[in-house]
mmCIF file of C-alpha atoms and ligand atoms in Angstrom:
data_model
loop_
_atom_site.group_PDB
_atom_site.id
_atom_site.type_symbol
_atom_site.label_atom_id
_atom_site.label_comp_id
_atom_site.label_asym_id
_atom_site.label_seq_id
_atom_site.Cartn_x
_atom_site.Cartn_y
_atom_site.Cartn_z
ATOM 1 C CA TYR S 17 -2.468 15.696 4.389
ATOM 2 C CA ALA S 18 -2.521 12.397 2.519
ATOM 3 C CA ALA S 19 -5.491 11.045 4.444
ATOM 4 C CA LYS S 20 -7.619 14.092 3.623
ATOM 5 C CA ARG S 21 -6.859 13.810 -0.043
ATOM 6 C CA TYR S 22 -7.806 10.163 0.120
ATOM 7 C CA THR S 23 -11.343 10.939 1.301
ATOM 8 C CA ARG S 24 -11.813 13.530 -1.385
ATOM 9 C CA GLN S 25 -10.722 11.195 -4.138
ATOM 10 C CA SER S 26 -12.430 8.054 -2.888
ATOM 11 C CA ALA S 27 -15.194 8.475 -5.508
ATOM 12 C CA TRP S 28 -12.724 7.139 -8.022
ATOM 13 C CA TYR S 29 -12.707 3.913 -6.084
ATOM 14 C CA ASN S 30 -16.490 3.495 -6.132
ATOM 15 C CA ASP S 31 -16.253 3.027 -9.871
ATOM 16 C CA ALA S 32 -13.655 0.343 -9.659
ATOM 17 C CA GLN S 33 -14.393 -3.366 -9.661
ATOM 18 C CA GLU S 34 -15.556 -4.605 -6.266
ATOM 19 C CA ALA S 35 -13.001 -7.349 -5.785
ATOM 20 C CA SER S 36 -9.995 -5.357 -6.805
ATOM 21 C CA ARG S 37 -11.370 -2.341 -4.952
ATOM 22 C CA LEU S 38 -11.440 -4.230 -1.675
ATOM 23 C CA SER S 39 -8.042 -5.707 -2.185
ATOM 24 C CA HIS S 40 -6.557 -2.312 -3.060
ATOM 25 C CA LEU S 41 -8.284 -0.615 -0.139
ATOM 26 C CA SER S 42 -6.830 -3.069 2.314
ATOM 27 C CA LEU S 43 -3.469 -2.697 0.629
ATOM 28 C CA LEU S 44 -3.705 1.044 1.136
ATOM 29 C CA SER S 45 -4.724 0.942 4.780
ATOM 30 C CA ASP S 46 -1.791 -1.415 5.195
ATOM 31 C CA LEU S 47 0.438 1.146 3.523
ATOM 32 C CA ARG S 48 -0.484 3.692 6.178
ATOM 33 C CA SER S 49 0.879 1.441 8.917
ATOM 34 C CA ALA S 50 3.690 0.049 6.760
ATOM 35 C CA VAL S 51 5.851 3.094 7.407
ATOM 36 C CA LYS S 52 5.380 2.843 11.156
ATOM 37 C CA ALA S 53 6.044 -0.888 11.123
ATOM 38 C CA SER S 54 9.231 -0.397 9.086
ATOM 39 C CA GLU S 55 7.968 -2.537 6.221
ATOM 40 C CA LEU S 56 9.234 -0.125 3.587
ATOM 41 C CA GLN S 57 12.845 -0.334 2.504
ATOM 42 C CA MET S 58 14.995 2.006 0.464
ATOM 43 C CA TRP S 59 17.096 0.037 -2.045
ATOM 44 C CA LEU S 60 19.855 1.824 -3.939
ATOM 45 C CA GLN S 61 21.046 1.259 -7.513
ATOM 46 C CA PRO S 62 24.436 2.760 -8.473
ATOM 47 C CA LYS S 63 25.096 5.102 -11.391
ATOM 48 C CA LEU S 64 28.400 5.139 -13.267
ATOM 49 C CA ASN S 65 29.995 8.126 -14.973
ATOM 50 C CA LEU S 66 31.007 6.782 -18.412
ATOM 51 C CA GLN S 67 33.623 9.487 -18.944
ATOM 52 C CA ASN S 68 35.752 8.882 -15.851
ATOM 53 C CA GLY S 69 34.567 5.404 -14.774
ATOM 54 C CA ARG S 70 33.511 6.589 -11.315
ATOM 55 C CA ILE S 71 30.401 5.831 -9.285
ATOM 56 C CA TYR S 72 28.845 9.214 -8.574
ATOM 57 C CA GLY S 73 25.564 8.324 -6.950
ATOM 58 C CA PHE S 74 22.552 6.057 -6.544
ATOM 59 C CA GLU S 75 18.865 5.981 -7.396
ATOM 60 C CA SER S 76 16.588 5.059 -4.497
ATOM 61 C CA LEU S 77 13.878 2.480 -5.200
ATOM 62 C CA VAL S 78 11.185 1.624 -2.683
ATOM 63 C CA ARG S 79 10.514 -1.968 -1.625
ATOM 64 C CA TRP S 80 7.616 -3.168 0.504
ATOM 65 C CA GLN S 81 7.977 -6.326 2.582
ATOM 66 C CA HIS S 82 4.362 -7.036 3.531
ATOM 67 C CA PRO S 83 3.930 -9.394 6.531
ATOM 68 C CA GLU S 84 1.247 -11.514 4.791
ATOM 69 C CA ARG S 85 1.520 -10.759 1.097
ATOM 70 C CA GLY S 86 5.288 -10.906 1.010
ATOM 71 C CA PHE S 87 7.215 -8.691 -1.366
ATOM 72 C CA ILE S 88 5.074 -6.146 -3.190
ATOM 73 C CA SER S 89 6.815 -4.468 -6.118
ATOM 74 C CA PRO S 90 6.585 -0.697 -6.582
ATOM 75 C CA ALA S 91 5.008 -1.258 -10.017
ATOM 76 C CA GLU S 92 2.116 -2.842 -8.098
ATOM 77 C CA PHE S 93 1.499 -0.386 -5.263
ATOM 78 C CA ILE S 94 2.848 2.964 -6.504
ATOM 79 C CA PRO S 95 0.051 3.506 -9.080
ATOM 80 C CA PHE S 96 -2.667 2.967 -6.416
ATOM 81 C CA ALA S 97 -0.823 5.029 -3.876
ATOM 82 C CA GLU S 98 -0.691 7.800 -6.501
ATOM 83 C CA LYS S 99 -4.413 7.668 -7.246
ATOM 84 C CA THR S 100 -5.345 7.959 -3.565
ATOM 85 C CA GLY S 101 -2.755 10.443 -2.368
ATOM 86 C CA TYR S 102 -1.027 7.920 -0.134
ATOM 87 C CA ILE S 103 2.028 8.358 -2.327
ATOM 88 C CA GLY S 104 2.778 11.439 -0.209
ATOM 89 C CA ILE S 105 3.589 9.167 2.735
ATOM 90 C CA VAL S 106 5.902 7.038 0.606
ATOM 91 C CA THR S 107 7.666 10.058 -0.870
ATOM 92 C CA GLN S 108 8.174 11.698 2.497
ATOM 93 C CA TRP S 109 9.562 8.450 3.895
ATOM 94 C CA MET S 110 11.912 7.970 0.922
ATOM 95 C CA LEU S 111 13.150 11.581 1.111
ATOM 96 C CA ASP S 112 13.803 11.202 4.821
ATOM 97 C CA SER S 113 15.632 7.886 4.297
ATOM 98 C CA ALA S 114 17.711 9.278 1.411
ATOM 99 C CA LEU S 115 18.800 12.292 3.449
ATOM 100 C CA LEU S 116 19.565 10.153 6.477
ATOM 101 C CA LYS S 117 21.819 8.050 4.217
ATOM 102 C CA LEU S 118 23.515 11.134 2.708
ATOM 103 C CA HIS S 119 24.128 12.364 6.237
ATOM 104 C CA ALA S 120 25.697 9.007 7.158
ATOM 105 C CA TRP S 121 27.948 9.151 4.056
ATOM 106 C CA LYS S 122 29.289 12.621 4.843
ATOM 107 C CA GLN S 123 32.620 11.466 6.181
ATOM 108 C CA HIS S 124 33.600 8.644 3.837
ATOM 109 C CA TYR S 125 31.518 9.323 0.713
ATOM 110 C CA PRO S 126 30.911 13.098 0.724
ATOM 111 C CA ASP S 127 30.389 13.400 -3.059
ATOM 112 C CA LEU S 128 27.811 10.667 -3.636
ATOM 113 C CA SER S 129 24.278 11.735 -4.558
ATOM 114 C CA ILE S 130 20.919 10.014 -4.128
ATOM 115 C CA ALA S 131 17.967 10.405 -6.499
ATOM 116 C CA VAL S 132 14.406 10.066 -5.192
ATOM 117 C CA ASN S 133 11.478 9.318 -7.517
ATOM 118 C CA VAL S 134 8.467 11.570 -7.066
ATOM 119 C CA SER S 135 5.042 11.476 -8.693
ATOM 120 C CA THR S 136 2.858 14.243 -10.100
ATOM 121 C CA TYR S 137 0.811 14.072 -6.919
ATOM 122 C CA ASP S 138 3.850 15.238 -4.949
ATOM 123 C CA LEU S 139 4.463 18.026 -7.425
ATOM 124 C CA ARG S 140 0.882 19.254 -7.079
ATOM 125 C CA ASP S 141 1.506 19.876 -3.391
ATOM 126 C CA ARG S 142 2.694 23.460 -3.242
ATOM 127 C CA SER S 143 4.502 22.908 0.050
ATOM 128 C CA PHE S 144 6.722 20.238 -1.504
ATOM 129 C CA PRO S 145 9.790 22.496 -1.989
ATOM 130 C CA GLU S 146 9.562 23.688 1.631
ATOM 131 C CA ARG S 147 9.381 20.110 2.869
ATOM 132 C CA VAL S 148 12.508 19.263 0.872
ATOM 133 C CA VAL S 149 14.329 22.278 2.310
ATOM 134 C CA SER S 150 13.405 21.421 5.883
ATOM 135 C CA LEU S 151 14.682 17.851 5.429
ATOM 136 C CA LEU S 152 17.960 19.147 3.942
ATOM 137 C CA LYS S 153 18.333 21.302 7.049
ATOM 138 C CA LYS S 154 17.344 18.498 9.415
ATOM 139 C CA TYR S 155 20.143 16.279 8.073
ATOM 140 C CA ASP S 156 22.573 19.084 7.207
ATOM 141 C CA VAL S 157 23.047 17.848 3.623
ATOM 142 C CA ALA S 158 24.183 19.986 0.644
ATOM 143 C CA PRO S 159 21.184 20.383 -1.706
ATOM 144 C CA HIS S 160 22.994 19.292 -4.882
ATOM 145 C CA LEU S 161 23.514 15.806 -3.399
ATOM 146 C CA LEU S 162 19.766 15.210 -3.564
ATOM 147 C CA LYS S 163 18.197 14.632 -6.978
ATOM 148 C CA ILE S 164 14.513 14.517 -7.722
ATOM 149 C CA GLU S 165 13.344 12.292 -10.597
ATOM 150 C CA MET S 166 9.964 12.731 -12.237
ATOM 151 C CA THR S 167 8.748 10.924 -15.315
ATOM 152 C CA GLU S 168 8.373 12.703 -18.607
ATOM 153 C CA SER S 169 4.725 11.591 -18.854
ATOM 154 C CA GLY S 170 4.047 12.923 -15.335
ATOM 155 C CA ILE S 171 5.476 16.318 -16.214
ATOM 156 C CA MET S 172 3.390 16.471 -19.366
ATOM 157 C CA GLU S 173 0.115 15.895 -17.470
ATOM 158 C CA ASP S 174 0.194 19.560 -16.513
ATOM 159 C CA PRO S 175 3.370 21.143 -17.885
ATOM 160 C CA GLN S 176 2.588 24.765 -16.926
ATOM 161 C CA ALA S 177 1.956 24.040 -13.255
ATOM 162 C CA THR S 178 4.848 21.594 -13.099
ATOM 163 C CA ILE S 179 7.328 24.081 -14.571
ATOM 164 C CA GLU S 180 6.319 26.603 -11.915
ATOM 165 C CA LEU S 181 6.905 24.123 -9.115
ATOM 166 C CA LEU S 182 10.129 22.849 -10.681
ATOM 167 C CA ASN S 183 11.431 26.418 -10.776
ATOM 168 C CA ARG S 184 10.825 26.716 -7.050
ATOM 169 C CA LEU S 185 12.496 23.364 -6.473
ATOM 170 C CA ARG S 186 15.488 24.349 -8.581
ATOM 171 C CA ASP S 187 15.913 27.457 -6.438
ATOM 172 C CA THR S 188 16.489 25.180 -3.440
ATOM 173 C CA GLY S 189 19.592 23.798 -5.190
ATOM 174 C CA VAL S 190 18.484 20.167 -5.583
ATOM 175 C CA GLY S 191 19.142 18.342 -8.863
ATOM 176 C CA LEU S 192 16.179 17.704 -11.169
ATOM 177 C CA SER S 193 15.930 14.803 -13.552
ATOM 178 C CA ILE S 194 13.453 13.693 -16.250
ATOM 179 C CA ASP S 195 12.852 9.944 -15.904
ATOM 180 C CA ASP S 196 11.793 7.463 -18.613
ATOM 181 C CA PHE S 197 12.575 9.987 -21.309
ATOM 182 C CA GLY S 198 11.323 9.120 -24.790
ATOM 183 C CA THR S 199 8.075 7.506 -23.651
ATOM 184 C CA GLY S 200 6.112 10.560 -22.550
ATOM 185 C CA TYR S 201 5.344 12.589 -25.671
ATOM 186 C CA SER S 202 6.849 15.825 -24.418
ATOM 187 C CA SER S 203 6.843 18.719 -26.790
ATOM 188 C CA LEU S 204 10.244 20.159 -27.539
ATOM 189 C CA ALA S 205 8.893 23.599 -26.676
ATOM 190 C CA TYR S 206 8.262 22.498 -23.078
ATOM 191 C CA LEU S 207 11.501 20.594 -22.820
ATOM 192 C CA GLN S 208 13.374 23.820 -23.391
ATOM 193 C CA LYS S 209 11.476 25.494 -20.547
ATOM 194 C CA LEU S 210 11.975 22.739 -17.957
ATOM 195 C CA PRO S 211 14.512 23.816 -15.318
ATOM 196 C CA VAL S 212 16.077 20.337 -15.125
ATOM 197 C CA ASN S 213 19.719 19.261 -15.317
ATOM 198 C CA GLU S 214 19.447 15.578 -16.168
ATOM 199 C CA LEU S 215 17.659 13.395 -18.660
ATOM 200 C CA LYS S 216 17.318 9.616 -18.293
ATOM 201 C CA ILE S 217 16.829 7.668 -21.502
ATOM 202 C CA ASP S 218 14.170 5.000 -20.989
ATOM 203 C CA ARG S 219 15.235 1.373 -20.783
ATOM 204 C CA SER S 220 13.118 0.409 -23.816
ATOM 205 C CA PHE S 221 15.533 2.253 -26.132
ATOM 206 C CA VAL S 222 18.587 0.663 -24.545
ATOM 207 C CA SER S 223 17.359 -2.904 -25.038
ATOM 208 C CA ASP S 224 16.783 -2.197 -28.764
ATOM 209 C CA ILE S 225 20.013 -0.374 -29.436
ATOM 210 C CA GLN S 226 22.003 -3.427 -30.572
ATOM 211 C CA HIS S 227 19.291 -4.741 -32.875
ATOM 212 C CA ALA S 228 17.677 -1.745 -34.530
ATOM 213 C CA ASP S 229 19.770 0.785 -36.368
ATOM 214 C CA ALA S 230 16.882 3.249 -36.215
ATOM 215 C CA THR S 231 16.895 3.047 -32.393
ATOM 216 C CA LYS S 232 20.609 3.734 -32.319
ATOM 217 C CA LYS S 233 20.087 6.832 -34.458
ATOM 218 C CA LEU S 234 17.238 7.936 -32.212
ATOM 219 C CA VAL S 235 19.350 7.531 -29.072
ATOM 220 C CA ARG S 236 22.186 9.459 -30.695
ATOM 221 C CA THR S 237 19.720 12.264 -31.409
ATOM 222 C CA ILE S 238 18.350 12.248 -27.844
ATOM 223 C CA ILE S 239 21.898 12.491 -26.440
ATOM 224 C CA GLU S 240 22.809 15.354 -28.783
ATOM 225 C CA MET S 241 19.594 17.164 -27.986
ATOM 226 C CA GLY S 242 20.186 16.676 -24.256
ATOM 227 C CA HIS S 243 23.678 18.086 -24.542
ATOM 228 C CA GLY S 244 22.345 20.971 -26.620
ATOM 229 C CA LEU S 245 20.076 21.789 -23.678
ATOM 230 C CA ASN S 246 23.021 21.449 -21.247
ATOM 231 C CA LEU S 247 21.653 18.292 -19.681
ATOM 232 C CA HIS S 248 23.543 15.380 -18.156
ATOM 233 C CA VAL S 249 22.333 12.307 -20.088
ATOM 234 C CA VAL S 250 21.955 8.959 -18.307
ATOM 235 C CA ALA S 251 20.968 5.633 -19.901
ATOM 236 C CA GLU S 252 18.764 3.326 -17.798
ATOM 237 C CA GLY S 253 18.538 -0.460 -17.827
ATOM 238 C CA ILE S 254 21.923 -1.393 -19.285
ATOM 239 C CA GLU S 255 22.272 -5.177 -19.074
ATOM 240 C CA GLN S 256 24.914 -5.978 -21.731
ATOM 241 C CA GLU S 257 28.526 -4.909 -22.031
ATOM 242 C CA GLN S 258 27.927 -4.110 -25.711
ATOM 243 C CA GLU S 259 25.106 -1.700 -24.803
ATOM 244 C CA LYS S 260 27.479 0.131 -22.486
ATOM 245 C CA ILE S 261 30.134 0.378 -25.202
ATOM 246 C CA THR S 262 27.653 1.670 -27.776
ATOM 247 C CA LEU S 263 26.231 4.275 -25.382
ATOM 248 C CA SER S 264 29.735 5.460 -24.486
ATOM 249 C CA GLU S 265 30.516 5.833 -28.186
ATOM 250 C CA LEU S 266 27.335 7.839 -28.644
ATOM 251 C CA GLY S 267 28.552 10.261 -25.954
ATOM 252 C CA CYS S 268 26.143 9.260 -23.191
ATOM 253 C CA ASP S 269 27.392 10.676 -19.866
ATOM 254 C CA ALA S 270 26.352 7.979 -17.422
ATOM 255 C CA MET S 271 24.704 4.594 -17.066
ATOM 256 C CA GLN S 272 22.606 2.593 -14.666
ATOM 257 C CA GLY S 273 21.505 -1.033 -14.988
ATOM 258 C CA TYR S 274 21.938 -4.676 -14.008
ATOM 259 C CA LEU S 275 25.306 -4.826 -15.825
ATOM 260 C CA LEU S 276 26.702 -2.534 -13.141
ATOM 261 C CA SER S 277 24.472 -3.732 -10.310
ATOM 262 C CA LYS S 278 20.901 -4.525 -9.341
ATOM 263 C CA PRO S 279 19.404 -2.324 -6.618
ATOM 264 C CA LEU S 280 21.179 -3.049 -3.314
ATOM 265 C CA TYR S 281 20.277 -3.029 0.376
ATOM 266 C CA GLY S 282 21.867 -3.630 3.764
ATOM 267 C CA ASN S 283 25.081 -5.642 3.864
ATOM 268 C CA SER S 284 25.119 -6.208 0.093
ATOM 269 C CA LEU S 285 25.085 -2.455 -0.411
ATOM 270 C CA GLN S 286 27.913 -1.942 2.060
ATOM 271 C CA GLU S 287 30.030 -4.677 0.497
ATOM 272 C CA TRP S 288 29.399 -3.382 -3.014
ATOM 273 C CA MET S 289 30.357 0.154 -2.024
ATOM 274 C CA HIS S 290 33.463 -1.105 -0.307
ATOM 275 C CA LEU S 291 34.576 -2.899 -3.479
ATOM 276 C CA HIS S 292 33.662 -0.217 -6.032
ATOM 277 C CA ILE S 293 33.937 3.193 -4.404
ATOM 278 C CA PRO S 294 37.193 4.537 -2.961
ATOM 279 C CA LEU S 295 36.868 6.043 0.505
ATOM 280 C CA SER S 296 37.344 9.775 0.764
ATOM 281 C CA GLN S 297 40.828 10.882 1.817
ATOM 282 C CA LYS S 298 39.312 13.581 3.984
ATOM 283 C CA THR S 299 39.268 12.794 7.688
HETATM 284 P P1 C2E X 325 12.251 3.935 -12.561
HETATM 285 O O1 C2E X 325 12.338 5.114 -11.670
HETATM 286 O O2 C2E X 325 12.426 4.170 -14.006
HETATM 287 O O3 C2E X 325 13.310 2.890 -11.986
HETATM 288 C C1 C2E X 325 14.008 1.968 -12.773
HETATM 289 C C2 C2E X 325 13.418 0.580 -12.659
HETATM 290 O O4 C2E X 325 14.129 -0.299 -13.544
HETATM 291 C C3 C2E X 325 13.570 -0.061 -11.279
HETATM 292 O O5 C2E X 325 12.483 -0.959 -11.093
HETATM 293 C C4 C2E X 325 14.865 -0.838 -11.419
HETATM 294 O O6 C2E X 325 14.999 -1.899 -10.488
HETATM 295 C C5 C2E X 325 14.725 -1.349 -12.821
HETATM 296 N N1 C2E X 325 16.006 -1.647 -13.461
HETATM 297 C C6 C2E X 325 17.202 -1.059 -13.245
HETATM 298 N N2 C2E X 325 18.155 -1.564 -14.042
HETATM 299 C C7 C2E X 325 17.563 -2.501 -14.810
HETATM 300 C C8 C2E X 325 18.035 -3.386 -15.842
HETATM 301 O O7 C2E X 325 19.209 -3.407 -16.229
HETATM 302 N N3 C2E X 325 17.117 -4.212 -16.409
HETATM 303 C C9 C2E X 325 15.809 -4.237 -16.008
HETATM 304 N N4 C2E X 325 14.982 -5.088 -16.613
HETATM 305 N N5 C2E X 325 15.331 -3.404 -15.041
HETATM 306 C C10 C2E X 325 16.195 -2.550 -14.447
HETATM 307 P P2 C2E X 325 11.596 -0.947 -9.770
HETATM 308 O O8 C2E X 325 12.456 -0.747 -8.569
HETATM 309 O O9 C2E X 325 10.716 -2.153 -9.831
HETATM 310 O O10 C2E X 325 10.720 0.350 -9.928
HETATM 311 C C11 C2E X 325 9.812 0.494 -10.982
HETATM 312 C C12 C2E X 325 9.256 1.906 -11.034
HETATM 313 O O11 C2E X 325 8.493 2.160 -9.850
HETATM 314 C C13 C2E X 325 10.341 2.989 -11.064
HETATM 315 O O12 C2E X 325 10.826 3.193 -12.377
HETATM 316 C C14 C2E X 325 9.558 4.181 -10.550
HETATM 317 O O13 C2E X 325 8.798 4.745 -11.579
HETATM 318 C C15 C2E X 325 8.638 3.526 -9.531
HETATM 319 N N6 C2E X 325 9.244 3.694 -8.194
HETATM 320 C C16 C2E X 325 10.170 2.941 -7.551
HETATM 321 N N7 C2E X 325 10.453 3.447 -6.332
HETATM 322 C C17 C2E X 325 9.698 4.570 -6.208
HETATM 323 C C18 C2E X 325 9.531 5.564 -5.169
HETATM 324 O O14 C2E X 325 10.158 5.542 -4.109
HETATM 325 N N8 C2E X 325 8.636 6.574 -5.428
HETATM 326 C C19 C2E X 325 7.931 6.648 -6.596
HETATM 327 N N9 C2E X 325 7.070 7.692 -6.782
HETATM 328 N N10 C2E X 325 8.062 5.756 -7.587
HETATM 329 C C20 C2E X 325 8.933 4.724 -7.391
HETATM 330 MG MG1 MG X 326 13.585 6.700 -11.604
HETATM 331 MG MG1 MG X 327 13.196 5.228 -15.379
HETATM 332 MG MG1 MG X 328 10.241 3.577 -15.035
#
């Protein structure tokens, strides 16, 4: 489905600068084979519950190890993948990898969740909820262990259509989360209608919280509003102990950031989990 969409939208590319166009096009054809060649990796960054001090889950973040270009950051290739529809391949691969991991954790870490980032392109695909359901079945994973993150600005591109799709997604039982909250100009009227259960405060607010009293007041208001809407409130990008303390005092429910851990992969992930997460007593 992604390839078809690519042809339809290729006009956008004809307007782009020749040099960058060529380099992006080759990047994208590489992306198609990247999945097959196992060049994509799913890194995981832990999330800490500030009330009980427990690790309750991870956010998945894609990494691309390109054979010639080396490491390509998601900030670099996700936007182009979104504009061409190739993002669908990335999303499907990340969902599959996340559910495979949740399946593998069933015995020793049965309560951990994984969040997958999706773009508005994914949400425009009306078969998206069915694809999620069939993957949950394939790996025999409880729906609430999977969380879907979409950015506030993405939701606001077409709030009516998105709300409809989010309602169908919510009916599948997966968790829904608004990412980068505070940067996307959402109207409070829409916020009330979104069938989500989590709100993630954007990193830009966190880095200001110690220096600007106005930011601290704003974050306090966001947390109170989130709680008023029955949402779990997570702060992103916590790097300093003092930021963690302040956010706890403000009543924030959970945190994520370099202070706790950078995104992890492979042996580092296993070692980190071993040190920080007690094994389930269930056998
Ligand atoms: P995001 O979803 O808001 O993810 C958080 C980003 O902040 C990640 O960058 C993460 O590594 C970084 N981060 C976490 N803690 C800290 C911290 O304490 N300090 C600082 N400075 N940064 C921190 P990353 O992995 O480079 O991803 C950037 C963005 O790319 C993500 O923002 C998300 O919008 C997008 N992205 C990443 N993976 C995927 C994916 O699989 N699918 C889609 N659609 N988008 C993705
Ligand atoms: Mg995210
Ligand atoms: Mg974010
Ligand atoms: Mg972001």
